[in-house]
Amino acid sequence: MSAHKPLVWLPACHRNLDLCDPGGYTVLADRYAAAVCGLGLQPVLFPMAGAADVADLLPLVDGVLLTGSPSNVEASHFGASALASDLLDPRRDRLTMALVPAAVAAGTPLFGVCRGLQEMNVALGGSLYQQVHVETGLLDHREPEGEPEEVQFAVRHEVIFKSGSAFMEWAGGERAMVNSLHGQGIKRLGQGLMAEAMAPDGLVEGVHVEGARAFAYGVQWHPEWRHEQTPFYQRTLQAFAQACAEHCRRRMGPCA
Ligand SMILES: N[C@@H](CCC(=O)NCCCC(=O)O)C(=O)O
């Protein structure tokens, strides 16, 4: 029997692109899919999938990676009002608000990156700062506009890890420099989330689902960026990949 590749669900974004078809498009940054492939996993999309499809689709996969996106989690999901400047993706929000608790309950490995961390937090009852940079005492965590990707994704600030956390293990120490490309940030932690990585201004940038049956972490930074050259990022992703492979073996038998 040939070994199966663990399947990882990447909930995509939705955009109205100015192409020949004026309708909407399902989009995913290749950077995330490439990182998943590089880990020996198979990224999958379920176009048009909504909250009602989660029960049927989640058992088909071995992990969920919630990617980053320029769009913001709609403030109505955490009891606030959207800003006129918000780029929104209500279809993605509706899906991930259902997918996060379902993945945690099912013991499906779950990794949230940037917007994905924010989705985990809001889906579990937490809230967000909508503009971190206007909050007293907090830094500006946005990337420099108009700069090339190499500059935008360059390391920007330190994060300090909770003693004994997996983050410390992956980083090989109690702190690390990370990139920062976000305007929103965690305000009130969601239920069951433990803060395990903090920015110098106290913003929570790394979380772990307490008592999770499988890998269940979220980070505000981007470990998929040049992960082959960054041991901390690579070890984080490899831990997620290992959890997905273990899930695949339980689900399918021999897995790659
Ligand atoms: N819009 C949210 C989340 C920010 C985020 O995910 N940034 C990544 C952008 C690059 C990419 O698409 O991966 C916020 O501003 O906090």
PDB file of N, CA and C in Angstrom, residues 147-241:
ATOM      1  N   GLU A 147       7.158  48.773   0.514  1.00  0.00           N
ATOM      2  CA  GLU A 147       8.499  48.182   0.519  1.00  0.00           C
ATOM      3  C   GLU A 147       8.449  46.792  -0.129  1.00  0.00           C
ATOM      4  N   PRO A 148       9.570  46.306  -0.644  1.00  0.00           N
ATOM      5  CA  PRO A 148       9.593  44.945  -1.208  1.00  0.00           C
ATOM      6  C   PRO A 148       9.313  43.908  -0.117  1.00  0.00           C
ATOM      7  N   GLU A 149       8.889  42.714  -0.548  1.00  0.00           N
ATOM      8  CA  GLU A 149       8.533  41.646   0.409  1.00  0.00           C
ATOM      9  C   GLU A 149       9.658  41.376   1.407  1.00  0.00           C
ATOM     10  N   GLU A 150      10.900  41.380   0.893  1.00  0.00           N
ATOM     11  CA  GLU A 150      12.031  41.055   1.792  1.00  0.00           C
ATOM     12  C   GLU A 150      12.067  42.018   2.981  1.00  0.00           C
ATOM     13  N   VAL A 151      11.682  43.263   2.740  1.00  0.00           N
ATOM     14  CA  VAL A 151      11.669  44.267   3.820  1.00  0.00           C
ATOM     15  C   VAL A 151      10.438  44.081   4.686  1.00  0.00           C
ATOM     16  N   GLN A 152       9.297  43.865   4.030  1.00  0.00           N
ATOM     17  CA  GLN A 152       8.041  43.730   4.789  1.00  0.00           C
ATOM     18  C   GLN A 152       8.062  42.522   5.717  1.00  0.00           C
ATOM     19  N   PHE A 153       8.732  41.462   5.286  1.00  0.00           N
ATOM     20  CA  PHE A 153       8.742  40.225   6.091  1.00  0.00           C
ATOM     21  C   PHE A 153      10.025  40.090   6.915  1.00  0.00           C
ATOM     22  N   ALA A 154      10.823  41.147   6.946  1.00  0.00           N
ATOM     23  CA  ALA A 154      12.045  41.087   7.772  1.00  0.00           C
ATOM     24  C   ALA A 154      11.647  41.051   9.249  1.00  0.00           C
ATOM     25  N   VAL A 155      12.545  40.515  10.083  1.00  0.00           N
ATOM     26  CA  VAL A 155      12.211  40.474  11.511  1.00  0.00           C
ATOM     27  C   VAL A 155      12.054  41.912  12.006  1.00  0.00           C
ATOM     28  N   ARG A 156      11.115  42.086  12.935  1.00  0.00           N
ATOM     29  CA  ARG A 156      10.718  43.444  13.358  1.00  0.00           C
ATOM     30  C   ARG A 156      10.812  43.632  14.865  1.00  0.00           C
ATOM     31  N   HIS A 157      10.443  42.608  15.614  1.00  0.00           N
ATOM     32  CA  HIS A 157      10.516  42.748  17.067  1.00  0.00           C
ATOM     33  C   HIS A 157      10.709  41.381  17.719  1.00  0.00           C
ATOM     34  N   GLU A 158      11.069  41.434  18.988  1.00  0.00           N
ATOM     35  CA  GLU A 158      11.241  40.218  19.771  1.00  0.00           C
ATOM     36  C   GLU A 158       9.887  39.694  20.234  1.00  0.00           C
ATOM     37  N   VAL A 159       9.844  38.394  20.467  1.00  0.00           N
ATOM     38  CA  VAL A 159       8.756  37.812  21.252  1.00  0.00           C
ATOM     39  C   VAL A 159       9.417  37.022  22.384  1.00  0.00           C
ATOM     40  N   ILE A 160       8.784  37.092  23.546  1.00  0.00           N
ATOM     41  CA  ILE A 160       9.288  36.399  24.717  1.00  0.00           C
ATOM     42  C   ILE A 160       8.340  35.241  25.031  1.00  0.00           C
ATOM     43  N   PHE A 161       8.901  34.078  25.267  1.00  0.00           N
ATOM     44  CA  PHE A 161       8.078  32.862  25.393  1.00  0.00           C
ATOM     45  C   PHE A 161       7.835  32.505  26.857  1.00  0.00           C
ATOM     46  N   LYS A 162       6.691  31.880  27.080  1.00  0.00           N
ATOM     47  CA  LYS A 162       6.346  31.350  28.411  1.00  0.00           C
ATOM     48  C   LYS A 162       7.307  30.219  28.739  1.00  0.00           C
ATOM     49  N   SER A 163       7.801  30.214  29.931  1.00  0.00           N
ATOM     50  CA  SER A 163       8.743  29.185  30.349  1.00  0.00           C
ATOM     51  C   SER A 163       8.138  27.788  30.183  1.00  0.00           C
ATOM     52  N   GLY A 164       8.922  26.917  29.559  1.00  0.00           N
ATOM     53  CA  GLY A 164       8.458  25.541  29.367  1.00  0.00           C
ATOM     54  C   GLY A 164       7.528  25.342  28.188  1.00  0.00           C
ATOM     55  N   SER A 165       7.294  26.420  27.424  1.00  0.00           N
ATOM     56  CA  SER A 165       6.369  26.310  26.281  1.00  0.00           C
ATOM     57  C   SER A 165       7.044  25.609  25.109  1.00  0.00           C
ATOM     58  N   ALA A 166       6.222  25.118  24.186  1.00  0.00           N
ATOM     59  CA  ALA A 166       6.764  24.511  22.967  1.00  0.00           C
ATOM     60  C   ALA A 166       7.505  25.560  22.149  1.00  0.00           C
ATOM     61  N   PHE A 167       7.058  26.825  22.277  1.00  0.00           N
ATOM     62  CA  PHE A 167       7.733  27.898  21.529  1.00  0.00           C
ATOM     63  C   PHE A 167       9.207  27.976  21.935  1.00  0.00           C
ATOM     64  N   MET A 168       9.466  27.825  23.252  1.00  0.00           N
ATOM     65  CA  MET A 168      10.861  27.855  23.724  1.00  0.00           C
ATOM     66  C   MET A 168      11.654  26.721  23.104  1.00  0.00           C
ATOM     67  N   GLU A 169      11.003  25.543  23.040  1.00  0.00           N
ATOM     68  CA  GLU A 169      11.674  24.368  22.453  1.00  0.00           C
ATOM     69  C   GLU A 169      11.994  24.611  20.992  1.00  0.00           C
ATOM     70  N   TRP A 170      11.006  25.122  20.254  1.00  0.00           N
ATOM     71  CA  TRP A 170      11.200  25.352  18.827  1.00  0.00           C
ATOM     72  C   TRP A 170      12.235  26.447  18.549  1.00  0.00           C
ATOM     73  N   ALA A 171      12.259  27.444  19.434  1.00  0.00           N
ATOM     74  CA  ALA A 171      13.185  28.578  19.238  1.00  0.00           C
ATOM     75  C   ALA A 171      14.564  28.288  19.821  1.00  0.00           C
ATOM     76  N   GLY A 172      14.618  27.313  20.714  1.00  0.00           N
ATOM     77  CA  GLY A 172      15.903  27.003  21.362  1.00  0.00           C
ATOM     78  C   GLY A 172      16.294  28.069  22.368  1.00  0.00           C
ATOM     79  N   GLY A 173      15.298  28.726  22.922  1.00  0.00           N
ATOM     80  CA  GLY A 173      15.591  29.767  23.915  1.00  0.00           C
ATOM     81  C   GLY A 173      14.319  30.455  24.366  1.00  0.00           C
ATOM     82  N   GLU A 174      14.485  31.483  25.238  1.00  0.00           N
ATOM     83  CA  GLU A 174      13.296  32.121  25.821  1.00  0.00           C
ATOM     84  C   GLU A 174      12.750  33.283  24.999  1.00  0.00           C
ATOM     85  N   ARG A 175      13.445  33.620  23.914  1.00  0.00           N
ATOM     86  CA  ARG A 175      12.951  34.712  23.069  1.00  0.00           C
ATOM     87  C   ARG A 175      13.455  34.532  21.632  1.00  0.00           C
ATOM     88  N   ALA A 176      12.833  35.260  20.702  1.00  0.00           N
ATOM     89  CA  ALA A 176      13.250  35.208  19.292  1.00  0.00           C
ATOM     90  C   ALA A 176      12.793  36.483  18.607  1.00  0.00           C
ATOM     91  N   MET A 177      13.454  36.822  17.505  1.00  0.00           N
ATOM     92  CA  MET A 177      13.016  37.942  16.656  1.00  0.00           C
ATOM     93  C   MET A 177      12.047  37.386  15.623  1.00  0.00           C
ATOM     94  N   VAL A 178      10.965  38.122  15.375  1.00  0.00           N
ATOM     95  CA  VAL A 178       9.970  37.663  14.398  1.00  0.00           C
ATOM     96  C   VAL A 178       9.560  38.820  13.496  1.00  0.00           C
ATOM     97  N   ASN A 179       8.943  38.464  12.373  1.00  0.00           N
ATOM     98  CA  ASN A 179       8.381  39.470  11.491  1.00  0.00           C
ATOM     99  C   ASN A 179       7.033  39.935  12.042  1.00  0.00           C
ATOM    100  N   SER A 180       6.514  41.004  11.445  1.00  0.00           N
ATOM    101  CA  SER A 180       5.274  41.585  11.981  1.00  0.00           C
ATOM    102  C   SER A 180       4.542  42.328  10.862  1.00  0.00           C
ATOM    103  N   LEU A 181       3.363  41.784  10.483  1.00  0.00           N
ATOM    104  CA  LEU A 181       2.605  42.375   9.366  1.00  0.00           C
ATOM    105  C   LEU A 181       1.108  42.400   9.719  1.00  0.00           C
ATOM    106  N   HIS A 182       0.789  43.093  10.773  1.00  0.00           N
ATOM    107  CA  HIS A 182      -0.614  43.078  11.204  1.00  0.00           C
ATOM    108  C   HIS A 182      -1.004  44.395  11.853  1.00  0.00           C
ATOM    109  N   GLY A 183      -2.311  44.740  11.617  1.00  0.00           N
ATOM    110  CA  GLY A 183      -2.847  45.953  12.219  1.00  0.00           C
ATOM    111  C   GLY A 183      -3.764  45.631  13.382  1.00  0.00           C
ATOM    112  N   GLN A 184      -4.381  44.427  13.320  1.00  0.00           N
ATOM    113  CA  GLN A 184      -5.203  43.972  14.441  1.00  0.00           C
ATOM    114  C   GLN A 184      -4.315  43.156  15.387  1.00  0.00           C
ATOM    115  N   GLY A 185      -4.840  42.882  16.574  1.00  0.00           N
ATOM    116  CA  GLY A 185      -4.091  42.091  17.554  1.00  0.00           C
ATOM    117  C   GLY A 185      -5.006  41.621  18.668  1.00  0.00           C
ATOM    118  N   ILE A 186      -4.547  40.632  19.411  1.00  0.00           N
ATOM    119  CA  ILE A 186      -5.371  40.047  20.474  1.00  0.00           C
ATOM    120  C   ILE A 186      -5.576  41.040  21.612  1.00  0.00           C
ATOM    121  N   LYS A 187      -6.853  41.248  21.948  1.00  0.00           N
ATOM    122  CA  LYS A 187      -7.210  42.118  23.081  1.00  0.00           C
ATOM    123  C   LYS A 187      -7.577  41.237  24.279  1.00  0.00           C
ATOM    124  N   ARG A 188      -8.742  40.546  24.184  1.00  0.00           N
ATOM    125  CA  ARG A 188      -9.145  39.597  25.230  1.00  0.00           C
ATOM    126  C   ARG A 188      -8.951  38.178  24.708  1.00  0.00           C
ATOM    127  N   LEU A 189      -8.263  37.353  25.465  1.00  0.00           N
ATOM    128  CA  LEU A 189      -7.988  35.984  25.020  1.00  0.00           C
ATOM    129  C   LEU A 189      -9.272  35.160  24.974  1.00  0.00           C
ATOM    130  N   GLY A 190      -9.367  34.309  23.953  1.00  0.00           N
ATOM    131  CA  GLY A 190     -10.517  33.415  23.851  1.00  0.00           C
ATOM    132  C   GLY A 190     -10.466  32.328  24.908  1.00  0.00           C
ATOM    133  N   GLN A 191     -11.580  31.660  25.092  1.00  0.00           N
ATOM    134  CA  GLN A 191     -11.698  30.624  26.131  1.00  0.00           C
ATOM    135  C   GLN A 191     -10.762  29.451  25.829  1.00  0.00           C
ATOM    136  N   GLY A 192      -9.952  29.088  26.849  1.00  0.00           N
ATOM    137  CA  GLY A 192      -9.072  27.938  26.687  1.00  0.00           C
ATOM    138  C   GLY A 192      -7.755  28.256  26.026  1.00  0.00           C
ATOM    139  N   LEU A 193      -7.545  29.517  25.647  1.00  0.00           N
ATOM    140  CA  LEU A 193      -6.277  29.894  25.016  1.00  0.00           C
ATOM    141  C   LEU A 193      -5.286  30.338  26.082  1.00  0.00           C
ATOM    142  N   MET A 194      -4.053  29.858  25.969  1.00  0.00           N
ATOM    143  CA  MET A 194      -2.994  30.286  26.883  1.00  0.00           C
ATOM    144  C   MET A 194      -2.025  31.170  26.110  1.00  0.00           C
ATOM    145  N   ALA A 195      -1.700  32.328  26.676  1.00  0.00           N
ATOM    146  CA  ALA A 195      -0.720  33.224  26.062  1.00  0.00           C
ATOM    147  C   ALA A 195       0.669  32.624  26.301  1.00  0.00           C
ATOM    148  N   GLU A 196       1.384  32.315  25.223  1.00  0.00           N
ATOM    149  CA  GLU A 196       2.702  31.677  25.396  1.00  0.00           C
ATOM    150  C   GLU A 196       3.813  32.427  24.665  1.00  0.00           C
ATOM    151  N   ALA A 197       3.465  33.509  23.987  1.00  0.00           N
ATOM    152  CA  ALA A 197       4.476  34.370  23.357  1.00  0.00           C
ATOM    153  C   ALA A 197       3.957  35.798  23.402  1.00  0.00           C
ATOM    154  N   MET A 198       4.837  36.702  23.888  1.00  0.00           N
ATOM    155  CA  MET A 198       4.408  38.095  24.049  1.00  0.00           C
ATOM    156  C   MET A 198       5.378  39.026  23.327  1.00  0.00           C
ATOM    157  N   ALA A 199       4.831  40.068  22.726  1.00  0.00           N
ATOM    158  CA  ALA A 199       5.672  41.112  22.142  1.00  0.00           C
ATOM    159  C   ALA A 199       6.169  42.020  23.275  1.00  0.00           C
ATOM    160  N   PRO A 200       7.187  42.857  22.995  1.00  0.00           N
ATOM    161  CA  PRO A 200       7.721  43.711  24.073  1.00  0.00           C
ATOM    162  C   PRO A 200       6.680  44.656  24.687  1.00  0.00           C
ATOM    163  N   ASP A 201       5.634  44.977  23.907  1.00  0.00           N
ATOM    164  CA  ASP A 201       4.593  45.890  24.434  1.00  0.00           C
ATOM    165  C   ASP A 201       3.489  45.135  25.174  1.00  0.00           C
ATOM    166  N   GLY A 202       3.670  43.805  25.307  1.00  0.00           N
ATOM    167  CA  GLY A 202       2.682  43.013  26.045  1.00  0.00           C
ATOM    168  C   GLY A 202       1.608  42.403  25.175  1.00  0.00           C
ATOM    169  N   LEU A 203       1.641  42.699  23.875  1.00  0.00           N
ATOM    170  CA  LEU A 203       0.629  42.110  22.985  1.00  0.00           C
ATOM    171  C   LEU A 203       0.863  40.599  22.889  1.00  0.00           C
ATOM    172  N   VAL A 204      -0.222  39.836  23.014  1.00  0.00           N
ATOM    173  CA  VAL A 204      -0.118  38.379  22.911  1.00  0.00           C
ATOM    174  C   VAL A 204       0.086  38.002  21.447  1.00  0.00           C
ATOM    175  N   GLU A 205       1.156  37.294  21.154  1.00  0.00           N
ATOM    176  CA  GLU A 205       1.470  36.974  19.758  1.00  0.00           C
ATOM    177  C   GLU A 205       1.612  35.471  19.504  1.00  0.00           C
ATOM    178  N   GLY A 206       1.468  34.678  20.571  1.00  0.00           N
ATOM    179  CA  GLY A 206       1.521  33.226  20.396  1.00  0.00           C
ATOM    180  C   GLY A 206       0.615  32.578  21.418  1.00  0.00           C
ATOM    181  N   VAL A 207      -0.245  31.681  20.966  1.00  0.00           N
ATOM    182  CA  VAL A 207      -1.187  31.032  21.870  1.00  0.00           C
ATOM    183  C   VAL A 207      -1.164  29.524  21.683  1.00  0.00           C
ATOM    184  N   HIS A 208      -1.632  28.833  22.713  1.00  0.00           N
ATOM    185  CA  HIS A 208      -1.759  27.374  22.711  1.00  0.00           C
ATOM    186  C   HIS A 208      -3.131  27.056  23.286  1.00  0.00           C
ATOM    187  N   VAL A 209      -3.835  26.129  22.681  1.00  0.00           N
ATOM    188  CA  VAL A 209      -5.149  25.737  23.201  1.00  0.00           C
ATOM    189  C   VAL A 209      -4.914  24.792  24.383  1.00  0.00           C
ATOM    190  N   GLU A 210      -5.302  25.222  25.566  1.00  0.00           N
ATOM    191  CA  GLU A 210      -5.054  24.434  26.786  1.00  0.00           C
ATOM    192  C   GLU A 210      -5.738  23.084  26.697  1.00  0.00           C
ATOM    193  N   GLY A 211      -4.985  22.028  26.948  1.00  0.00           N
ATOM    194  CA  GLY A 211      -5.574  20.690  26.982  1.00  0.00           C
ATOM    195  C   GLY A 211      -5.947  20.128  25.624  1.00  0.00           C
ATOM    196  N   ALA A 212      -5.449  20.743  24.569  1.00  0.00           N
ATOM    197  CA  ALA A 212      -5.809  20.280  23.207  1.00  0.00           C
ATOM    198  C   ALA A 212      -5.350  18.837  22.995  1.00  0.00           C
ATOM    199  N   ARG A 213      -6.141  18.065  22.277  1.00  0.00           N
ATOM    200  CA  ARG A 213      -5.830  16.653  22.014  1.00  0.00           C
ATOM    201  C   ARG A 213      -4.756  16.506  20.957  1.00  0.00           C
ATOM    202  N   ALA A 214      -4.521  17.571  20.203  1.00  0.00           N
ATOM    203  CA  ALA A 214      -3.503  17.548  19.132  1.00  0.00           C
ATOM    204  C   ALA A 214      -2.848  18.917  19.081  1.00  0.00           C
ATOM    205  N   PHE A 215      -1.919  19.080  18.176  1.00  0.00           N
ATOM    206  CA  PHE A 215      -1.259  20.372  17.948  1.00  0.00           C
ATOM    207  C   PHE A 215      -2.343  21.429  17.749  1.00  0.00           C
ATOM    208  N   ALA A 216      -2.293  22.504  18.557  1.00  0.00           N
ATOM    209  CA  ALA A 216      -3.298  23.582  18.433  1.00  0.00           C
ATOM    210  C   ALA A 216      -2.660  24.882  18.882  1.00  0.00           C
ATOM    211  N   TYR A 217      -2.007  25.535  17.946  1.00  0.00           N
ATOM    212  CA  TYR A 217      -1.251  26.757  18.234  1.00  0.00           C
ATOM    213  C   TYR A 217      -1.628  27.846  17.236  1.00  0.00           C
ATOM    214  N   GLY A 218      -1.398  29.079  17.655  1.00  0.00           N
ATOM    215  CA  GLY A 218      -1.552  30.205  16.746  1.00  0.00           C
ATOM    216  C   GLY A 218      -0.440  31.204  16.995  1.00  0.00           C
ATOM    217  N   VAL A 219       0.026  31.820  15.890  1.00  0.00           N
ATOM    218  CA  VAL A 219       1.091  32.823  16.018  1.00  0.00           C
ATOM    219  C   VAL A 219       0.744  34.047  15.214  1.00  0.00           C
ATOM    220  N   GLN A 220       1.168  35.229  15.685  1.00  0.00           N
ATOM    221  CA  GLN A 220       0.889  36.452  14.939  1.00  0.00           C
ATOM    222  C   GLN A 220       1.932  36.677  13.836  1.00  0.00           C
ATOM    223  N   TRP A 221       3.078  36.094  13.980  1.00  0.00           N
ATOM    224  CA  TRP A 221       4.121  36.280  12.962  1.00  0.00           C
ATOM    225  C   TRP A 221       3.959  35.260  11.825  1.00  0.00           C
ATOM    226  N   HIS A 222       4.878  35.295  10.874  1.00  0.00           N
ATOM    227  CA  HIS A 222       4.760  34.464   9.672  1.00  0.00           C
ATOM    228  C   HIS A 222       5.894  33.456   9.595  1.00  0.00           C
ATOM    229  N   PRO A 223       5.679  32.246  10.143  1.00  0.00           N
ATOM    230  CA  PRO A 223       6.740  31.225  10.102  1.00  0.00           C
ATOM    231  C   PRO A 223       6.900  30.588   8.733  1.00  0.00           C
ATOM    232  N   GLU A 224       5.967  30.831   7.839  1.00  0.00           N
ATOM    233  CA  GLU A 224       6.081  30.272   6.489  1.00  0.00           C
ATOM    234  C   GLU A 224       7.066  31.058   5.629  1.00  0.00           C
ATOM    235  N   TRP A 225       7.414  32.273   6.130  1.00  0.00           N
ATOM    236  CA  TRP A 225       8.304  33.128   5.351  1.00  0.00           C
ATOM    237  C   TRP A 225       9.736  32.630   5.463  1.00  0.00           C
ATOM    238  N   ARG A 226      10.374  32.238   4.398  1.00  0.00           N
ATOM    239  CA  ARG A 226      11.772  31.787   4.384  1.00  0.00           C
ATOM    240  C   ARG A 226      12.057  30.799   5.534  1.00  0.00           C
ATOM    241  N   HIS A 227      11.095  29.885   5.747  1.00  0.00           N
ATOM    242  CA  HIS A 227      11.232  28.978   6.900  1.00  0.00           C
ATOM    243  C   HIS A 227      12.447  28.056   6.752  1.00  0.00           C
ATOM    244  N   GLU A 228      12.849  27.775   5.484  1.00  0.00           N
ATOM    245  CA  GLU A 228      14.003  26.882   5.320  1.00  0.00           C
ATOM    246  C   GLU A 228      15.277  27.519   5.897  1.00  0.00           C
ATOM    247  N   GLN A 229      15.267  28.860   5.975  1.00  0.00           N
ATOM    248  CA  GLN A 229      16.479  29.552   6.442  1.00  0.00           C
ATOM    249  C   GLN A 229      16.377  29.984   7.907  1.00  0.00           C
ATOM    250  N   THR A 230      15.230  29.657   8.532  1.00  0.00           N
ATOM    251  CA  THR A 230      15.000  30.118   9.906  1.00  0.00           C
ATOM    252  C   THR A 230      14.639  28.936  10.790  1.00  0.00           C
ATOM    253  N   PRO A 231      15.599  28.400  11.536  1.00  0.00           N
ATOM    254  CA  PRO A 231      15.352  27.185  12.320  1.00  0.00           C
ATOM    255  C   PRO A 231      14.121  27.259  13.211  1.00  0.00           C
ATOM    256  N   PHE A 232      13.854  28.404  13.825  1.00  0.00           N
ATOM    257  CA  PHE A 232      12.679  28.548  14.700  1.00  0.00           C
ATOM    258  C   PHE A 232      11.399  28.324  13.896  1.00  0.00           C
ATOM    259  N   TYR A 233      11.307  28.980  12.775  1.00  0.00           N
ATOM    260  CA  TYR A 233      10.110  28.824  11.936  1.00  0.00           C
ATOM    261  C   TYR A 233      10.000  27.368  11.457  1.00  0.00           C
ATOM    262  N   GLN A 234      11.131  26.820  11.018  1.00  0.00           N
ATOM    263  CA  GLN A 234      11.118  25.460  10.464  1.00  0.00           C
ATOM    264  C   GLN A 234      10.693  24.447  11.518  1.00  0.00           C
ATOM    265  N   ARG A 235      11.215  24.577  12.732  1.00  0.00           N
ATOM    266  CA  ARG A 235      10.846  23.607  13.777  1.00  0.00           C
ATOM    267  C   ARG A 235       9.368  23.728  14.156  1.00  0.00           C
ATOM    268  N   THR A 236       8.858  24.946  14.107  1.00  0.00           N
ATOM    269  CA  THR A 236       7.425  25.140  14.395  1.00  0.00           C
ATOM    270  C   THR A 236       6.582  24.422  13.353  1.00  0.00           C
ATOM    271  N   LEU A 237       6.927  24.630  12.095  1.00  0.00           N
ATOM    272  CA  LEU A 237       6.165  24.012  11.007  1.00  0.00           C
ATOM    273  C   LEU A 237       6.324  22.495  11.018  1.00  0.00           C
ATOM    274  N   GLN A 238       7.522  22.024  11.363  1.00  0.00           N
ATOM    275  CA  GLN A 238       7.750  20.575  11.402  1.00  0.00           C
ATOM    276  C   GLN A 238       6.941  19.913  12.517  1.00  0.00           C
ATOM    277  N   ALA A 239       6.758  20.624  13.602  1.00  0.00           N
ATOM    278  CA  ALA A 239       5.932  20.083  14.695  1.00  0.00           C
ATOM    279  C   ALA A 239       4.483  19.959  14.242  1.00  0.00           C
ATOM    280  N   PHE A 240       4.016  20.951  13.481  1.00  0.00           N
ATOM    281  CA  PHE A 240       2.657  20.877  12.920  1.00  0.00           C
ATOM    282  C   PHE A 240       2.580  19.709  11.931  1.00  0.00           C
ATOM    283  N   ALA A 241       3.590  19.582  11.080  1.00  0.00           N
ATOM    284  CA  ALA A 241       3.595  18.512  10.068  1.00  0.00           C
ATOM    285  C   ALA A 241       3.600  17.141  10.727  1.00  0.00           C
TER     286      ALA A 241
END
